[in-house]
């Protein structure tokens, strides 16, 4: 009894220092501890082709007066929106992201001098037919000429459920292989799955790219593929046989 009290007191001291975890204190229980068994993590990835292109484009017109800048930007943007409509883009898939008009100054030793005014109009266009993305970029350049501005092009998936399921399946298979290897190394058999937890999911994010274009050639657009990642944590019982 005295030896048990000494050991318990020692463990309490270590626990206070963060170096001991007390388990199983109290009446014995026939059930296994909550963390018993073989616990592994598995990871899985899956790729799929995107079916949506997100274009951020528009105009940035620099003119001597604000009215000239505004008129130039509005006229060019109207032509761009008309080109988007002709490409089959619905009005709901067009959203203004930036609209600004501001003076532009040059700075020198004698202070600042007014150079003119800049009018910027940038829209976010969702292209549900990726094959027409390059043509819309070309139309933007044609409509805005030197005022055209292509901020970015990215690609996404409209439905990510299937690619997530594929990544999840791969993660579970990875966890199972690891658990089987551990069991074989220890000379035991895997029992039932006691718990499984999905610890991380990275949704297919947008693929960012820049379009290289010239006035003498159509703009090539390559959507590539999007990737999603799933991680799981699984605990198996050890089969006593």
CSV table of C-alpha atoms in Angstrom, one decimal:
chain,number,residue,atom,x,y,z
A,1,UNK,CA,0.0,0.0,0.0
A,2,UNK,CA,2.8,2.4,0.9
A,3,UNK,CA,4.6,1.6,-2.4
A,4,UNK,CA,1.4,2.4,-4.4
A,5,UNK,CA,1.0,5.7,-2.6
A,6,UNK,CA,4.6,6.7,-3.4
A,7,UNK,CA,4.2,5.8,-7.1
A,8,UNK,CA,0.9,7.7,-7.4
A,9,UNK,CA,2.4,10.7,-5.7
A,10,UNK,CA,5.4,10.6,-8.1
A,11,UNK,CA,3.1,10.4,-11.1
A,12,UNK,CA,1.1,13.4,-9.9
A,13,UNK,CA,4.4,15.4,-9.7
A,14,UNK,CA,5.4,14.4,-13.2
A,15,UNK,CA,1.9,15.1,-14.5
A,16,UNK,CA,2.1,18.6,-13.1
A,17,UNK,CA,5.4,19.0,-15.1
A,18,UNK,CA,3.7,17.8,-18.3
A,19,UNK,CA,5.7,14.5,-18.5
A,20,UNK,CA,3.1,11.9,-17.5
A,21,UNK,CA,-0.4,10.9,-18.6
A,22,UNK,CA,-2.4,8.8,-16.1
A,23,UNK,CA,-4.7,6.2,-17.7
A,24,UNK,CA,-6.8,3.5,-16.2
A,25,UNK,CA,-7.0,5.0,-12.7
A,26,UNK,CA,-10.1,3.6,-11.0
A,27,UNK,CA,-11.9,0.3,-11.2
A,28,UNK,CA,-10.8,-2.0,-14.0
A,29,UNK,CA,-12.9,-2.0,-17.1
A,30,UNK,CA,-13.3,-4.9,-19.6
A,31,UNK,CA,-13.5,-2.4,-22.5
A,32,UNK,CA,-10.3,-1.2,-24.3
A,33,UNK,CA,-9.0,2.3,-23.8
A,34,UNK,CA,-10.4,4.9,-26.2
A,35,UNK,CA,-7.1,5.2,-28.0
A,36,UNK,CA,-6.3,1.5,-28.2
A,37,UNK,CA,-5.6,-0.2,-31.5
A,38,UNK,CA,-3.7,0.8,-34.6
A,39,UNK,CA,-4.1,4.4,-35.6
A,40,UNK,CA,-2.9,5.8,-39.0
A,41,UNK,CA,-3.4,8.7,-41.2
A,42,UNK,CA,-4.1,8.4,-45.0
A,43,UNK,CA,-3.9,11.0,-47.8
A,44,UNK,CA,-5.5,11.0,-51.2
A,45,UNK,CA,-5.4,13.3,-54.2
A,46,UNK,CA,-7.5,13.5,-57.3
A,47,UNK,CA,-7.4,15.6,-60.5
A,48,UNK,CA,-10.1,16.7,-62.9
A,49,UNK,CA,-10.5,19.0,-65.8
A,50,UNK,CA,-12.1,22.4,-65.0
A,51,UNK,CA,-15.2,23.4,-66.8
A,52,UNK,CA,-15.4,27.1,-65.9
A,53,UNK,CA,-13.1,30.0,-66.7
A,54,UNK,CA,-13.0,33.2,-64.6
A,55,UNK,CA,-11.7,36.2,-66.5
A,56,UNK,CA,-11.0,39.5,-64.9
A,57,UNK,CA,-10.6,42.1,-67.7
A,58,UNK,CA,-11.6,45.5,-68.8
A,59,UNK,CA,-10.1,48.9,-69.6
A,60,UNK,CA,-7.9,51.5,-68.1
A,61,UNK,CA,-8.1,54.7,-70.1
A,62,UNK,CA,-5.7,57.6,-69.6
A,63,UNK,CA,-6.8,61.0,-71.0
A,64,UNK,CA,-6.1,64.7,-70.5
A,65,UNK,CA,-9.5,65.3,-68.8
A,66,UNK,CA,-11.7,63.2,-66.6
A,67,UNK,CA,-14.6,63.3,-69.0
A,68,UNK,CA,-12.4,62.1,-71.9
A,69,UNK,CA,-11.1,59.2,-69.7
A,70,UNK,CA,-14.6,58.3,-68.6
A,71,UNK,CA,-16.0,58.4,-72.1
A,72,UNK,CA,-13.1,56.3,-73.5
A,73,UNK,CA,-13.4,53.7,-70.8
A,74,UNK,CA,-17.2,53.5,-71.0
A,75,UNK,CA,-17.2,53.1,-74.8
A,76,UNK,CA,-14.5,50.4,-74.8
A,77,UNK,CA,-16.2,48.5,-71.9
A,78,UNK,CA,-19.5,48.5,-73.8
A,79,UNK,CA,-17.9,46.8,-76.7
A,80,UNK,CA,-16.3,44.3,-74.4
A,81,UNK,CA,-19.6,43.5,-72.8
A,82,UNK,CA,-21.2,43.1,-76.2
A,83,UNK,CA,-18.5,40.7,-77.2
A,84,UNK,CA,-19.1,38.7,-74.0
A,85,UNK,CA,-22.8,38.5,-74.8
A,86,UNK,CA,-22.0,37.4,-78.3
A,87,UNK,CA,-19.9,34.6,-76.8
A,88,UNK,CA,-22.9,33.3,-74.9
A,89,UNK,CA,-22.1,34.8,-71.5
A,90,UNK,CA,-25.3,35.4,-69.5
A,91,UNK,CA,-25.8,38.8,-67.8
A,92,UNK,CA,-25.8,37.0,-64.4
A,93,UNK,CA,-22.2,35.8,-65.1
A,94,UNK,CA,-20.9,39.4,-65.5
A,95,UNK,CA,-20.0,41.4,-62.4
A,96,UNK,CA,-18.3,44.8,-62.0
A,97,UNK,CA,-15.3,44.4,-59.7
A,98,UNK,CA,-13.6,47.8,-60.0
A,99,UNK,CA,-14.8,51.2,-61.2
A,100,UNK,CA,-12.6,54.2,-60.5
A,101,UNK,CA,-11.7,57.6,-61.9
A,102,UNK,CA,-8.8,59.5,-60.5
A,103,UNK,CA,-6.2,62.2,-61.4
A,104,UNK,CA,-2.7,61.0,-62.3
A,105,UNK,CA,0.3,63.1,-61.2
A,106,UNK,CA,4.0,63.2,-62.0
A,107,UNK,CA,6.3,63.9,-59.1
A,108,UNK,CA,9.5,65.8,-59.3
A,109,UNK,CA,11.8,68.1,-57.4
A,110,UNK,CA,9.3,70.9,-57.7
A,111,UNK,CA,6.4,68.8,-56.4
A,112,UNK,CA,3.6,67.2,-58.4
A,113,UNK,CA,2.1,68.1,-61.7
A,114,UNK,CA,-1.1,66.9,-63.1
A,115,UNK,CA,-0.5,64.5,-66.1
A,116,UNK,CA,-4.2,63.7,-66.7
A,117,UNK,CA,-6.9,61.3,-65.5
A,118,UNK,CA,-7.4,57.5,-65.4
A,119,UNK,CA,-10.7,55.7,-65.7
A,120,UNK,CA,-10.7,52.0,-64.8
A,121,UNK,CA,-13.5,49.6,-65.4
A,122,UNK,CA,-12.8,45.9,-64.6
A,123,UNK,CA,-15.4,43.1,-64.7
A,124,UNK,CA,-15.4,39.5,-63.6
A,125,UNK,CA,-16.8,37.2,-66.3
A,126,UNK,CA,-17.7,33.6,-65.7
A,127,UNK,CA,-17.2,31.6,-68.9
A,128,UNK,CA,-19.1,28.3,-68.9
A,129,UNK,CA,-17.7,27.4,-72.3
A,130,UNK,CA,-13.9,27.5,-71.7
A,131,UNK,CA,-13.2,27.1,-75.4
A,132,UNK,CA,-14.4,30.7,-76.0
A,133,UNK,CA,-12.1,32.2,-73.4
A,134,UNK,CA,-9.3,33.0,-75.8
A,135,UNK,CA,-11.7,34.7,-78.2
A,136,UNK,CA,-13.1,36.9,-75.4
A,137,UNK,CA,-9.5,38.0,-74.5
A,138,UNK,CA,-8.9,38.9,-78.1
A,139,UNK,CA,-12.2,40.8,-78.3
A,140,UNK,CA,-11.2,42.7,-75.1
A,141,UNK,CA,-7.8,43.7,-76.7
A,142,UNK,CA,-9.6,44.7,-79.9
A,143,UNK,CA,-12.2,46.8,-78.1
A,144,UNK,CA,-9.8,48.5,-75.8
A,145,UNK,CA,-6.7,48.7,-77.9
A,146,UNK,CA,-4.0,50.3,-75.8
A,147,UNK,CA,-6.5,50.8,-73.0
A,148,UNK,CA,-7.3,47.1,-72.7
A,149,UNK,CA,-6.4,45.4,-69.4
A,150,UNK,CA,-6.3,41.7,-68.7
A,151,UNK,CA,-5.9,41.2,-65.0
A,152,UNK,CA,-6.2,37.4,-64.7
A,153,UNK,CA,-7.7,34.2,-65.9
A,154,UNK,CA,-8.4,31.2,-63.6
A,155,UNK,CA,-10.2,27.9,-63.9
A,156,UNK,CA,-12.6,26.2,-61.6
A,157,UNK,CA,-15.0,23.3,-61.4
A,158,UNK,CA,-18.8,23.8,-61.2
A,159,UNK,CA,-19.2,20.4,-59.3
A,160,UNK,CA,-16.5,19.3,-57.0
A,161,UNK,CA,-18.3,16.3,-55.3
A,162,UNK,CA,-17.0,13.7,-57.7
A,163,UNK,CA,-13.4,14.7,-57.5
A,164,UNK,CA,-13.6,15.0,-53.7
A,165,UNK,CA,-15.1,11.5,-53.4
A,166,UNK,CA,-12.2,10.1,-55.5
A,167,UNK,CA,-9.6,11.8,-53.3
A,168,UNK,CA,-11.4,10.5,-50.2
A,169,UNK,CA,-11.4,7.0,-51.6
A,170,UNK,CA,-7.7,7.2,-52.2
A,171,UNK,CA,-7.1,8.5,-48.7
A,172,UNK,CA,-9.0,5.6,-47.1
A,173,UNK,CA,-7.1,3.1,-49.2
A,174,UNK,CA,-3.8,4.7,-48.2
A,175,UNK,CA,-4.7,4.5,-44.5
A,176,UNK,CA,-5.7,0.8,-44.9
A,177,UNK,CA,-2.4,-0.1,-46.6
A,178,UNK,CA,-0.4,1.6,-43.8
A,179,UNK,CA,-2.5,-0.2,-41.1
A,180,UNK,CA,-2.0,-3.5,-42.8
A,181,UNK,CA,1.7,-3.0,-43.0
A,182,UNK,CA,1.9,-2.1,-39.3
A,183,UNK,CA,-0.1,-5.1,-38.3
A,184,UNK,CA,2.1,-7.4,-40.4
A,185,UNK,CA,5.2,-6.0,-38.9
A,186,UNK,CA,3.8,-6.6,-35.4
A,187,UNK,CA,2.5,-10.1,-36.2
A,188,UNK,CA,-1.2,-9.2,-35.5
A,189,UNK,CA,-4.4,-9.0,-37.5
A,190,UNK,CA,-6.5,-5.9,-38.1
A,191,UNK,CA,-9.9,-6.0,-36.4
A,192,UNK,CA,-12.9,-3.8,-37.0
A,193,UNK,CA,-12.6,-0.1,-37.8
A,194,UNK,CA,-13.3,1.7,-34.5
A,195,UNK,CA,-13.2,5.3,-35.7
A,196,UNK,CA,-12.6,7.4,-38.8
A,197,UNK,CA,-12.1,11.1,-39.1
A,198,UNK,CA,-11.7,13.3,-42.1
A,199,UNK,CA,-9.0,15.7,-41.0
A,200,UNK,CA,-8.4,17.9,-44.0
A,201,UNK,CA,-10.0,18.7,-47.3
A,202,UNK,CA,-8.6,21.1,-49.8
A,203,UNK,CA,-11.2,22.0,-52.4
A,204,UNK,CA,-10.2,22.3,-56.0
A,205,UNK,CA,-8.9,25.9,-56.0
A,206,UNK,CA,-8.7,28.1,-59.0
A,207,UNK,CA,-5.7,27.7,-61.4
A,208,UNK,CA,-4.3,31.1,-62.1
A,209,UNK,CA,-2.7,31.9,-65.4
A,210,UNK,CA,-1.8,34.8,-67.6
A,211,UNK,CA,-2.8,34.9,-71.2
A,212,UNK,CA,0.0,35.8,-73.7
A,213,UNK,CA,-1.5,37.6,-76.7
A,214,UNK,CA,-0.5,39.5,-79.7
A,215,UNK,CA,-2.5,41.4,-82.3
A,216,UNK,CA,-1.5,38.9,-85.0
A,217,UNK,CA,-2.5,35.7,-83.4
A,218,UNK,CA,-5.4,34.2,-81.4
A,219,UNK,CA,-4.8,33.9,-77.7
A,220,UNK,CA,-4.1,30.3,-76.6
A,221,UNK,CA,-5.9,29.2,-73.4
A,222,UNK,CA,-4.8,26.0,-71.6
A,223,UNK,CA,-7.0,25.1,-68.6
A,224,UNK,CA,-4.9,22.2,-67.4
A,225,UNK,CA,-6.4,20.3,-64.4
A,226,UNK,CA,-7.5,21.1,-60.8
A,227,UNK,CA,-6.4,19.0,-57.8
A,228,UNK,CA,-8.1,18.3,-54.5
A,229,UNK,CA,-6.6,16.7,-51.4
A,230,UNK,CA,-8.2,14.7,-48.6
A,231,UNK,CA,-6.7,13.4,-45.4
A,232,UNK,CA,-8.2,10.9,-43.0
A,233,UNK,CA,-7.4,9.4,-39.6
A,234,UNK,CA,-8.5,5.8,-39.0
A,235,UNK,CA,-8.3,3.6,-35.9
A,236,UNK,CA,-8.5,-0.2,-36.2
A,237,UNK,CA,-9.0,-2.7,-33.4
A,238,UNK,CA,-6.4,-5.4,-33.1
A,239,UNK,CA,-7.9,-8.8,-33.7
A,240,UNK,CA,-7.0,-11.2,-30.9
A,241,UNK,CA,-7.7,-14.1,-33.2
